[in-house]
Tab-separated table of C-alpha atoms and ligand atoms in Angstrom:
chain	number	residue	atom	x	y	z
A	1	UNK	CA	-36.188	11.845	-42.547
A	2	UNK	CA	-35.995	10.601	-38.974
A	3	UNK	CA	-37.860	12.110	-36.088
A	4	UNK	CA	-35.889	13.115	-33.002
A	5	UNK	CA	-36.783	10.810	-30.100
A	6	UNK	CA	-36.060	13.715	-27.764
A	7	UNK	CA	-38.841	15.804	-29.296
A	8	UNK	CA	-41.549	16.785	-26.821
A	9	UNK	CA	-44.784	18.717	-27.089
A	10	UNK	CA	-44.966	22.253	-25.682
A	11	UNK	CA	-46.637	21.570	-22.325
A	12	UNK	CA	-47.064	25.266	-21.532
A	13	UNK	CA	-48.902	25.924	-24.792
A	14	UNK	CA	-51.100	22.836	-24.339
A	15	UNK	CA	-52.008	23.990	-20.833
A	16	UNK	CA	-52.971	27.425	-22.140
A	17	UNK	CA	-55.083	25.835	-24.870
A	18	UNK	CA	-56.847	23.612	-22.332
A	19	UNK	CA	-57.453	26.685	-20.167
A	20	UNK	CA	-59.295	28.457	-22.976
A	21	UNK	CA	-61.472	25.383	-23.491
A	22	UNK	CA	-62.186	25.202	-19.749
A	23	UNK	CA	-63.764	28.661	-19.926
A	24	UNK	CA	-66.282	27.823	-22.668
A	25	UNK	CA	-69.491	26.407	-21.238
A	26	UNK	CA	-67.990	26.507	-17.757
A	27	UNK	CA	-70.159	25.215	-14.925
A	28	UNK	CA	-68.492	25.187	-11.513
A	29	UNK	CA	-65.145	23.427	-11.865
A	30	UNK	CA	-66.406	21.522	-14.939
A	31	UNK	CA	-68.221	22.115	-18.197
A	32	UNK	CA	-71.689	21.911	-19.630
A	33	UNK	CA	-71.007	21.965	-23.362
A	34	UNK	CA	-73.621	19.795	-24.951
A	35	UNK	CA	-73.355	18.966	-28.628
A	36	UNK	CA	-74.554	21.712	-30.987
A	37	UNK	CA	-75.493	24.092	-28.196
A	38	UNK	CA	-74.192	27.666	-28.093
A	39	UNK	CA	-71.133	26.738	-26.021
A	40	UNK	CA	-70.257	23.929	-28.446
A	41	UNK	CA	-70.501	26.438	-31.296
A	42	UNK	CA	-68.230	28.889	-29.463
A	43	UNK	CA	-65.662	26.148	-28.812
A	44	UNK	CA	-65.833	24.967	-32.428
A	45	UNK	CA	-65.265	28.497	-33.747
A	46	UNK	CA	-62.174	28.937	-31.592
A	47	UNK	CA	-60.885	25.466	-32.459
A	48	UNK	CA	-61.284	26.100	-36.192
A	49	UNK	CA	-59.374	29.367	-35.756
A	50	UNK	CA	-56.538	27.554	-33.977
A	51	UNK	CA	-56.397	24.947	-36.742
A	52	UNK	CA	-56.259	27.599	-39.483
A	53	UNK	CA	-53.554	29.474	-37.563
A	54	UNK	CA	-51.558	26.224	-37.525
A	55	UNK	CA	-51.806	26.087	-41.319
A	56	UNK	CA	-54.212	23.165	-41.337
A	57	UNK	CA	-56.829	22.661	-44.031
A	58	UNK	CA	-60.203	22.657	-42.273
A	59	UNK	CA	-63.321	20.919	-43.551
A	60	UNK	CA	-66.673	20.032	-42.024
A	61	UNK	CA	-68.719	16.978	-42.938
A	62	UNK	CA	-72.509	16.548	-43.041
A	63	UNK	CA	-72.488	15.536	-39.368
A	64	UNK	CA	-70.612	18.679	-38.392
A	65	UNK	CA	-67.412	16.855	-37.485
A	66	UNK	CA	-64.396	19.108	-37.934
A	67	UNK	CA	-61.359	17.788	-39.828
A	68	UNK	CA	-58.061	19.698	-39.846
A	69	UNK	CA	-55.573	18.202	-42.271
A	70	UNK	CA	-51.802	18.592	-42.293
A	71	UNK	CA	-50.262	17.608	-45.623
A	72	UNK	CA	-47.767	14.744	-45.816
A	73	UNK	CA	-44.630	14.323	-47.920
A	74	UNK	CA	-46.583	11.790	-49.985
A	75	UNK	CA	-49.842	13.578	-49.779
A	76	UNK	CA	-51.830	11.123	-51.884
A	77	UNK	CA	-51.482	8.469	-49.173
A	78	UNK	CA	-54.419	8.167	-46.748
A	79	UNK	CA	-54.016	10.160	-43.535
A	80	UNK	CA	-53.467	9.027	-39.989
A	81	UNK	CA	-56.423	10.520	-38.144
A	82	UNK	CA	-56.019	11.662	-34.527
A	83	UNK	CA	-58.570	13.333	-32.260
A	84	UNK	CA	-61.619	12.835	-30.069
A	85	UNK	CA	-64.522	15.120	-29.115
A	86	UNK	CA	-64.995	18.618	-27.679
A	87	UNK	CA	-68.581	18.159	-26.470
A	88	UNK	CA	-69.420	17.243	-22.860
A	89	UNK	CA	-72.301	15.898	-20.833
A	90	UNK	CA	-74.681	18.209	-18.943
A	91	UNK	CA	-72.404	18.128	-15.888
A	92	UNK	CA	-69.211	17.146	-17.653
A	93	UNK	CA	-65.530	17.542	-16.991
A	94	UNK	CA	-62.893	19.754	-18.581
A	95	UNK	CA	-60.862	16.777	-19.814
A	96	UNK	CA	-62.808	13.752	-21.161
A	97	UNK	CA	-62.347	13.776	-24.954
A	98	UNK	CA	-61.230	17.402	-24.975
A	99	UNK	CA	-57.747	16.248	-23.994
A	100	UNK	CA	-57.656	14.069	-27.098
A	101	UNK	CA	-58.560	16.860	-29.499
A	102	UNK	CA	-56.399	19.576	-27.988
A	103	UNK	CA	-53.396	17.278	-27.444
A	104	UNK	CA	-53.828	16.322	-31.092
A	105	UNK	CA	-53.676	20.005	-32.016
A	106	UNK	CA	-50.568	20.375	-29.863
A	107	UNK	CA	-48.956	17.442	-31.717
A	108	UNK	CA	-49.502	19.220	-35.046
A	109	UNK	CA	-48.256	22.538	-33.647
A	110	UNK	CA	-45.150	20.749	-32.348
A	111	UNK	CA	-44.493	19.240	-35.779
A	112	UNK	CA	-44.811	22.736	-37.240
A	113	UNK	CA	-42.261	24.037	-34.719
A	114	UNK	CA	-39.854	21.230	-35.606
A	115	UNK	CA	-40.443	21.509	-39.347
A	116	UNK	CA	-41.178	17.791	-39.530
A	117	UNK	CA	-43.468	16.770	-42.371
A	118	UNK	CA	-44.711	13.207	-41.915
A	119	UNK	CA	-44.764	10.854	-44.872
A	120	UNK	CA	-48.514	10.366	-44.659
A	121	UNK	CA	-50.809	13.310	-43.990
A	122	UNK	CA	-52.181	13.774	-40.473
A	123	UNK	CA	-55.804	14.688	-39.900
A	124	UNK	CA	-57.046	16.075	-36.597
A	125	UNK	CA	-60.740	15.476	-35.887
A	126	UNK	CA	-63.401	16.751	-33.491
A	127	UNK	CA	-66.300	14.295	-33.712
A	128	UNK	CA	-69.783	15.786	-33.310
A	129	UNK	CA	-71.993	14.530	-30.482
A	130	UNK	CA	-69.758	11.870	-28.988
A	131	UNK	CA	-71.614	12.122	-25.700
A	132	UNK	CA	-75.119	11.851	-27.087
A	133	UNK	CA	-76.203	14.082	-24.194
A	134	UNK	CA	-78.834	15.891	-26.280
A	135	UNK	CA	-79.036	13.557	-29.254
A	136	UNK	CA	-78.746	9.853	-28.363
A	137	UNK	CA	-77.157	7.537	-29.296
A	138	UNK	CA	-73.602	8.573	-28.423
A	139	UNK	CA	-70.695	8.451	-30.906
A	140	UNK	CA	-73.186	9.375	-33.568
A	141	UNK	CA	-70.940	11.197	-36.044
A	142	UNK	CA	-68.142	8.625	-35.941
A	143	UNK	CA	-70.818	5.977	-36.482
A	144	UNK	CA	-72.031	7.855	-39.558
A	145	UNK	CA	-68.451	8.320	-40.762
A	146	UNK	CA	-67.874	4.571	-41.043
A	147	UNK	CA	-71.356	3.895	-42.402
A	148	UNK	CA	-72.788	2.250	-39.284
A	149	UNK	CA	-75.488	4.945	-39.120
A	150	UNK	CA	-77.314	6.769	-41.890
A	151	UNK	CA	-76.676	10.526	-41.980
A	152	UNK	CA	-80.246	11.463	-42.950
A	153	UNK	CA	-81.548	9.340	-40.094
A	154	UNK	CA	-79.104	11.048	-37.716
A	155	UNK	CA	-80.231	14.502	-38.863
A	156	UNK	CA	-83.766	13.585	-37.773
A	157	UNK	CA	-82.881	12.589	-34.197
A	158	UNK	CA	-84.909	14.685	-31.754
A	159	UNK	CA	-83.201	16.390	-28.811
A	160	UNK	CA	-83.998	15.008	-25.346
A	161	UNK	CA	-84.082	18.633	-24.114
A	162	UNK	CA	-85.978	20.888	-26.467
A	163	UNK	CA	-87.550	19.022	-29.375
A	164	UNK	CA	-85.180	20.354	-32.044
A	165	UNK	CA	-83.494	17.920	-34.406
A	166	UNK	CA	-79.795	17.348	-34.834
A	167	UNK	CA	-79.985	18.529	-38.449
A	168	UNK	CA	-81.716	21.780	-37.421
A	169	UNK	CA	-79.135	22.444	-34.741
A	170	UNK	CA	-76.224	21.750	-37.106
A	171	UNK	CA	-77.669	24.316	-39.513
A	172	UNK	CA	-78.398	26.816	-36.724
A	173	UNK	CA	-74.817	26.874	-35.448
A	174	UNK	CA	-73.337	26.865	-38.953
A	175	UNK	CA	-71.739	23.426	-38.918
A	176	UNK	CA	-73.781	21.564	-41.523
A	177	UNK	CA	-70.867	20.841	-43.879
A	178	UNK	CA	-70.565	19.143	-47.215
A	179	UNK	CA	-68.419	16.134	-46.327
A	180	UNK	CA	-65.010	16.913	-47.768
A	181	UNK	CA	-63.149	14.116	-45.927
A	182	UNK	CA	-64.314	10.546	-46.267
A	183	UNK	CA	-63.234	7.156	-45.057
A	184	UNK	CA	-61.171	6.477	-48.191
A	185	UNK	CA	-58.781	9.207	-47.075
A	186	UNK	CA	-58.120	7.578	-43.701
A	187	UNK	CA	-55.248	5.155	-43.086
A	188	UNK	CA	-55.748	4.564	-39.351
A	189	UNK	CA	-57.127	6.281	-36.247
A	190	UNK	CA	-55.469	7.069	-32.916
A	191	UNK	CA	-57.349	8.592	-29.963
A	192	UNK	CA	-56.063	9.939	-26.672
A	193	UNK	CA	-58.650	10.035	-23.871
A	194	UNK	CA	-58.851	10.047	-20.096
A	195	UNK	CA	-59.386	6.555	-18.701
A	196	UNK	CA	-62.748	7.302	-17.045
A	197	UNK	CA	-61.982	4.557	-14.565
A	198	UNK	CA	-59.723	4.409	-11.480
A	199	UNK	CA	-57.124	1.833	-12.510
A	200	UNK	CA	-54.265	4.022	-13.794
A	201	UNK	CA	-54.733	6.611	-11.058
A	202	UNK	CA	-54.838	4.092	-8.227
A	203	UNK	CA	-51.830	2.207	-9.581
A	204	UNK	CA	-49.816	5.397	-10.026
A	205	UNK	CA	-49.336	4.877	-13.780
A	206	UNK	CA	-48.835	7.577	-16.422
A	207	UNK	CA	-50.363	5.953	-19.482
A	208	UNK	CA	-52.633	3.046	-20.449
A	209	UNK	CA	-52.400	1.208	-23.750
A	210	UNK	CA	-55.939	0.175	-24.687
A	211	UNK	CA	-56.063	-3.391	-25.980
A	212	UNK	CA	-59.784	-4.206	-25.894
A	213	UNK	CA	-63.164	-2.781	-24.984
A	214	UNK	CA	-66.052	-3.912	-22.806
A	215	UNK	CA	-69.093	-4.847	-24.896
A	216	UNK	CA	-72.004	-2.412	-24.553
A	217	UNK	CA	-75.671	-2.717	-25.490
A	218	UNK	CA	-77.757	0.457	-25.290
A	219	UNK	CA	-81.502	1.008	-25.621
A	220	UNK	CA	-83.925	3.881	-26.142
A	221	UNK	CA	-87.459	2.648	-25.494
A	222	UNK	CA	-90.872	4.033	-24.793
A	223	UNK	CA	-93.716	2.710	-22.687
A	224	UNK	CA	-97.149	3.766	-23.921
A	225	UNK	CA	-100.061	3.840	-21.466
A	226	UNK	CA	-103.001	6.126	-20.754
A	227	UNK	CA	-103.529	9.350	-18.846
A	228	UNK	CA	-106.151	9.029	-16.098
A	229	UNK	CA	-107.223	10.544	-12.766
A	230	UNK	CA	-105.144	9.405	-9.792
A	231	UNK	CA	-108.159	9.426	-7.463
A	232	UNK	CA	-110.744	7.674	-9.583
A	233	UNK	CA	-109.054	5.278	-11.960
A	234	UNK	CA	-109.295	1.735	-10.478
A	235	UNK	CA	-105.924	0.114	-9.915
A	236	UNK	CA	-106.790	-2.865	-12.105
A	237	UNK	CA	-107.430	-0.600	-15.101
A	238	UNK	CA	-104.405	1.640	-14.832
A	239	UNK	CA	-101.886	1.942	-17.634
A	240	UNK	CA	-99.309	4.179	-16.006
A	241	UNK	CA	-96.294	4.379	-18.328
A	242	UNK	CA	-94.129	5.822	-15.543
A	243	UNK	CA	-94.692	2.668	-13.492
A	244	UNK	CA	-93.564	0.465	-16.382
A	245	UNK	CA	-90.334	2.441	-16.685
A	246	UNK	CA	-89.813	2.339	-12.920
A	247	UNK	CA	-90.218	-1.447	-12.928
A	248	UNK	CA	-87.658	-1.695	-15.693
A	249	UNK	CA	-85.291	0.637	-13.819
A	250	UNK	CA	-85.219	-1.560	-10.732
A	251	UNK	CA	-84.923	-4.758	-12.808
A	252	UNK	CA	-81.971	-3.324	-14.722
A	253	UNK	CA	-80.288	-2.222	-11.508
A	254	UNK	CA	-80.744	-5.746	-10.075
A	255	UNK	CA	-79.200	-7.117	-13.265
A	256	UNK	CA	-76.143	-4.914	-12.828
A	257	UNK	CA	-75.661	-6.039	-9.240
A	258	UNK	CA	-76.047	-9.682	-10.291
A	259	UNK	CA	-73.172	-9.280	-12.782
A	260	UNK	CA	-71.036	-6.910	-10.728
A	261	UNK	CA	-68.647	-9.584	-9.435
A	262	UNK	CA	-67.511	-10.370	-12.993
A	263	UNK	CA	-67.300	-6.721	-14.094
A	264	UNK	CA	-70.824	-6.228	-15.458
A	265	UNK	CA	-72.699	-2.937	-15.183
A	266	UNK	CA	-76.292	-1.995	-15.954
A	267	UNK	CA	-77.661	1.540	-15.985
A	268	UNK	CA	-80.954	3.359	-16.194
A	269	UNK	CA	-79.744	6.701	-17.513
A	270	UNK	CA	-83.009	8.469	-18.275
A	271	UNK	CA	-86.677	8.148	-17.412
A	272	UNK	CA	-88.859	10.869	-18.907
A	273	UNK	CA	-92.612	10.664	-18.353
A	274	UNK	CA	-95.391	12.639	-20.067
A	275	UNK	CA	-97.311	14.581	-18.842
A	276	UNK	CA	-95.443	13.888	-15.559
A	277	UNK	CA	-97.852	15.911	-13.431
A	278	UNK	CA	-99.292	15.467	-9.922
A	279	UNK	CA	-102.740	13.915	-9.745
A	280	UNK	CA	-102.649	11.987	-13.011
A	281	UNK	CA	-101.110	8.929	-14.606
A	282	UNK	CA	-98.508	9.370	-17.356
A	283	UNK	CA	-99.430	8.138	-20.822
A	284	UNK	CA	-95.854	7.934	-22.133
A	285	UNK	CA	-92.495	7.260	-20.556
A	286	UNK	CA	-89.152	7.120	-22.307
A	287	UNK	CA	-86.440	4.880	-20.863
A	288	UNK	CA	-82.777	5.068	-21.930
A	289	UNK	CA	-80.089	2.832	-20.502
A	290	UNK	CA	-77.381	0.311	-21.214
A	291	UNK	CA	-75.582	-2.824	-20.050
A	292	UNK	CA	-71.849	-3.517	-20.260
A	293	UNK	CA	-69.583	-6.465	-19.641
A	294	UNK	CA	-65.914	-7.183	-20.441
A	295	UNK	CA	-67.014	-10.646	-21.656
A	296	UNK	CA	-68.983	-10.464	-24.928
A	297	UNK	CA	-71.188	-13.493	-24.188
A	298	UNK	CA	-72.075	-12.174	-20.747
A	299	UNK	CA	-72.925	-8.787	-22.292
A	300	UNK	CA	-75.243	-10.486	-24.779
A	301	UNK	CA	-76.958	-12.351	-21.948
A	302	UNK	CA	-77.460	-9.049	-20.120
A	303	UNK	CA	-78.930	-7.523	-23.297
A	304	UNK	CA	-81.447	-10.364	-23.533
A	305	UNK	CA	-82.301	-9.918	-19.855
A	306	UNK	CA	-83.012	-6.198	-20.362
A	307	UNK	CA	-85.335	-6.905	-23.275
A	308	UNK	CA	-87.165	-9.577	-21.250
A	309	UNK	CA	-87.418	-7.227	-18.261
A	310	UNK	CA	-88.808	-4.451	-20.470
A	311	UNK	CA	-91.475	-6.777	-21.818
A	312	UNK	CA	-92.383	-7.936	-18.311
A	313	UNK	CA	-92.483	-4.334	-17.030
A	314	UNK	CA	-94.819	-3.323	-19.862
A	315	UNK	CA	-97.127	-6.253	-19.166
A	316	UNK	CA	-97.212	-5.631	-15.428
A	317	UNK	CA	-98.211	-2.000	-15.999
A	318	UNK	CA	-100.572	-2.910	-18.889
A	319	UNK	CA	-98.586	-0.671	-21.245
A	320	UNK	CA	-97.255	-1.118	-24.750
A	321	UNK	CA	-93.508	-1.260	-25.339
A	322	UNK	CA	-91.836	0.356	-28.339
A	323	UNK	CA	-88.087	-0.104	-28.865
A	324	UNK	CA	-87.095	3.168	-30.525
A	325	UNK	CA	-83.413	2.423	-30.951
A	326	UNK	CA	-80.666	0.049	-29.890
A	327	UNK	CA	-76.894	0.285	-30.212
A	328	UNK	CA	-73.853	-1.806	-29.471
A	329	UNK	CA	-70.080	-1.496	-29.516
A	330	UNK	CA	-66.916	-2.898	-28.011
A	331	UNK	CA	-65.031	-6.200	-28.072
A	332	UNK	CA	-61.569	-7.138	-29.285
A	333	UNK	CA	-61.411	-4.304	-31.776
A	334	UNK	CA	-58.092	-2.506	-31.460
A	335	UNK	CA	-55.065	-2.742	-33.733
A	336	UNK	CA	-52.256	-4.769	-32.198
A	337	UNK	CA	-49.749	-2.839	-34.308
A	338	UNK	CA	-50.898	0.546	-33.007
A	339	UNK	CA	-50.968	-0.746	-29.420
A	340	UNK	CA	-47.454	-2.148	-29.863
A	341	UNK	CA	-46.305	1.191	-31.234
A	342	UNK	CA	-47.810	3.163	-28.354
A	343	UNK	CA	-46.445	0.720	-25.771
A	344	UNK	CA	-42.939	0.989	-27.218
A	345	UNK	CA	-43.121	4.792	-27.205
A	346	UNK	CA	-44.361	4.878	-23.604
A	347	UNK	CA	-41.427	2.679	-22.541
A	348	UNK	CA	-38.848	4.685	-24.479
A	349	UNK	CA	-40.106	7.958	-23.067
A	350	UNK	CA	-39.863	6.534	-19.548
A	351	UNK	CA	-43.553	6.604	-18.680
A	352	UNK	CA	-45.051	4.011	-16.351
A	353	UNK	CA	-47.702	2.158	-18.348
A	354	UNK	CA	-49.683	-1.033	-18.772
A	355	UNK	CA	-52.335	-2.500	-21.053
A	356	UNK	CA	-55.927	-1.671	-20.163
A	357	UNK	CA	-59.544	-2.444	-21.124
A	358	UNK	CA	-61.745	0.476	-22.138
A	359	UNK	CA	-65.104	0.527	-20.358
A	360	UNK	CA	-66.713	3.737	-21.619
A	361	UNK	CA	-67.780	4.226	-25.232
A	362	UNK	CA	-65.484	6.111	-27.596
A	363	UNK	CA	-65.501	7.250	-31.212
A	364	UNK	CA	-62.535	4.905	-31.673
A	365	UNK	CA	-64.943	1.962	-31.406
A	366	UNK	CA	-66.607	2.960	-34.655
A	367	UNK	CA	-63.377	3.808	-36.456
A	368	UNK	CA	-62.148	0.346	-35.457
A	369	UNK	CA	-64.910	-1.173	-37.591
A	370	UNK	CA	-63.223	0.251	-40.665
A	371	UNK	CA	-59.554	1.049	-40.008
A	372	UNK	CA	-56.691	0.026	-37.696
A	373	UNK	CA	-57.427	1.918	-34.499
A	374	UNK	CA	-55.570	2.568	-31.277
A	375	UNK	CA	-56.300	4.354	-28.010
A	376	UNK	CA	-54.054	5.853	-25.364
A	377	UNK	CA	-55.471	6.506	-21.875
A	378	UNK	CA	-54.248	8.878	-19.207
A	379	UNK	CA	-55.381	8.652	-15.576
A	380	UNK	CA	-58.176	10.745	-14.112
A	381	UNK	CA	-58.478	11.262	-10.380
A	382	UNK	CA	-60.267	8.316	-8.721
A	383	UNK	CA	-61.749	7.472	-12.101
A	384	UNK	CA	-64.584	9.921	-11.650
A	385	UNK	CA	-65.884	11.353	-14.910
A	386	UNK	CA	-69.022	12.820	-16.468
A	387	UNK	CA	-69.178	15.061	-13.442
A	388	UNK	CA	-68.024	18.619	-12.784
A	389	UNK	CA	-65.271	17.309	-10.489
A	390	UNK	CA	-63.540	15.247	-13.152
A	391	UNK	CA	-59.829	15.985	-12.851
A	392	UNK	CA	-56.514	15.037	-14.353
A	393	UNK	CA	-53.119	16.667	-13.919
A	394	UNK	CA	-51.145	18.762	-16.382
A	395	UNK	CA	-48.376	16.146	-16.095
A	396	UNK	CA	-50.747	13.347	-17.127
A	397	UNK	CA	-51.916	15.351	-20.135
A	398	UNK	CA	-48.335	16.121	-21.102
A	399	UNK	CA	-47.361	12.430	-20.871
A	400	UNK	CA	-50.326	11.377	-22.989
A	401	UNK	CA	-49.620	14.063	-25.585
A	402	UNK	CA	-45.986	12.978	-25.871
A	403	UNK	CA	-46.974	9.337	-26.365
A	404	UNK	CA	-49.508	10.504	-28.949
A	405	UNK	CA	-46.845	12.586	-30.702
A	406	UNK	CA	-44.311	9.812	-31.172
A	407	UNK	CA	-46.826	7.042	-31.823
A	408	UNK	CA	-48.540	9.164	-34.481
A	409	UNK	CA	-45.339	10.287	-36.176
A	410	UNK	CA	-43.890	6.756	-36.343
A	411	UNK	CA	-47.128	5.413	-37.774
A	412	UNK	CA	-47.450	8.227	-40.305
A	413	UNK	CA	-43.783	7.938	-41.311
A	414	UNK	CA	-43.733	4.152	-41.699
A	415	UNK	CA	-42.672	2.737	-45.064
A	416	UNK	CA	-44.919	0.674	-47.312
A	417	UNK	CA	-48.380	1.567	-48.530
B	1	ZN	ZN1	-65.302	11.046	-24.108
């Protein structure tokens, strides 16, 4: 049963679906829809309703990820999984991973309209906590899905905002599932996402075919010092944890500038001191940040430099250093076959495209550890993202959804096992 190359998604319906999403957790022109908060719950409830209306079989796993399965002609074969994430950062955009999930839904709705049943099943996914905005590290649920993280450990992660745990919040919003879909049921994974960089936009391209990913090393650490009076504690005796974190912050920024010419980046994302009050020294300070480089060896060197800088910062401030957590992803991880398929579709559909390196983290990185994985990027204006002003056009979303449609259907319909 062939699939009509002239088939296209319903752009009007996808726009309307995106518009509903843009109203849930709205903040200015963007969104604040942090994982497992009330807005995330509201979005999930609506999304599950849409999936059920489309005749999809919905299940929730122990990490709260939502799976919506569309049966295949040979339904015992593993499914092609498509999707992304519906959560955002504190000041996030309307598009980010949301485009990937809702375009995925539009693909399945389009197949319903056309009466096309793919050979393999298709499974649409919304991964919990991709952003890690409340519960670091990011891409937590996809990491658990492939076994890179332990689910019980993940349930115990404490929110950076309010002291609740991820497991408590999953239960509170009613998304602590029982894990109906597992890795064995997955054939491959395909994710549509905005680029989160300026290349496609500035080059006037419609679509990017992701062929590799910058290597990332992330850290959550804590400096432990001692509270004392700001007016009486001698300088030589001070153990101000905030100072240790500040020293690390400037060292990490210097590191990023030193590697900038070759594409390296280094970020202090969070410094949170306790008690953080005027007139006293802080006894504890959390530091969260990461380093990234397109070259894996250079990224590893930057990782080592961060760890050395953290040690030096702790010593200089006479504090203790505790590494709470580290994470890494990226590299040459994507399926050449899926990239070839997406590239061919983009050409046939007449979209301007080129190959591209992914710089941000994505759930696809974890899926790539276990299954053939591909990513399709669409441009976002000036590459700005994780901000309320993040923007991409309806035309870009439509182009990406059409490439997703045909790439997914060809992959799911392919012969062989
Ligand atoms: Zn994202």
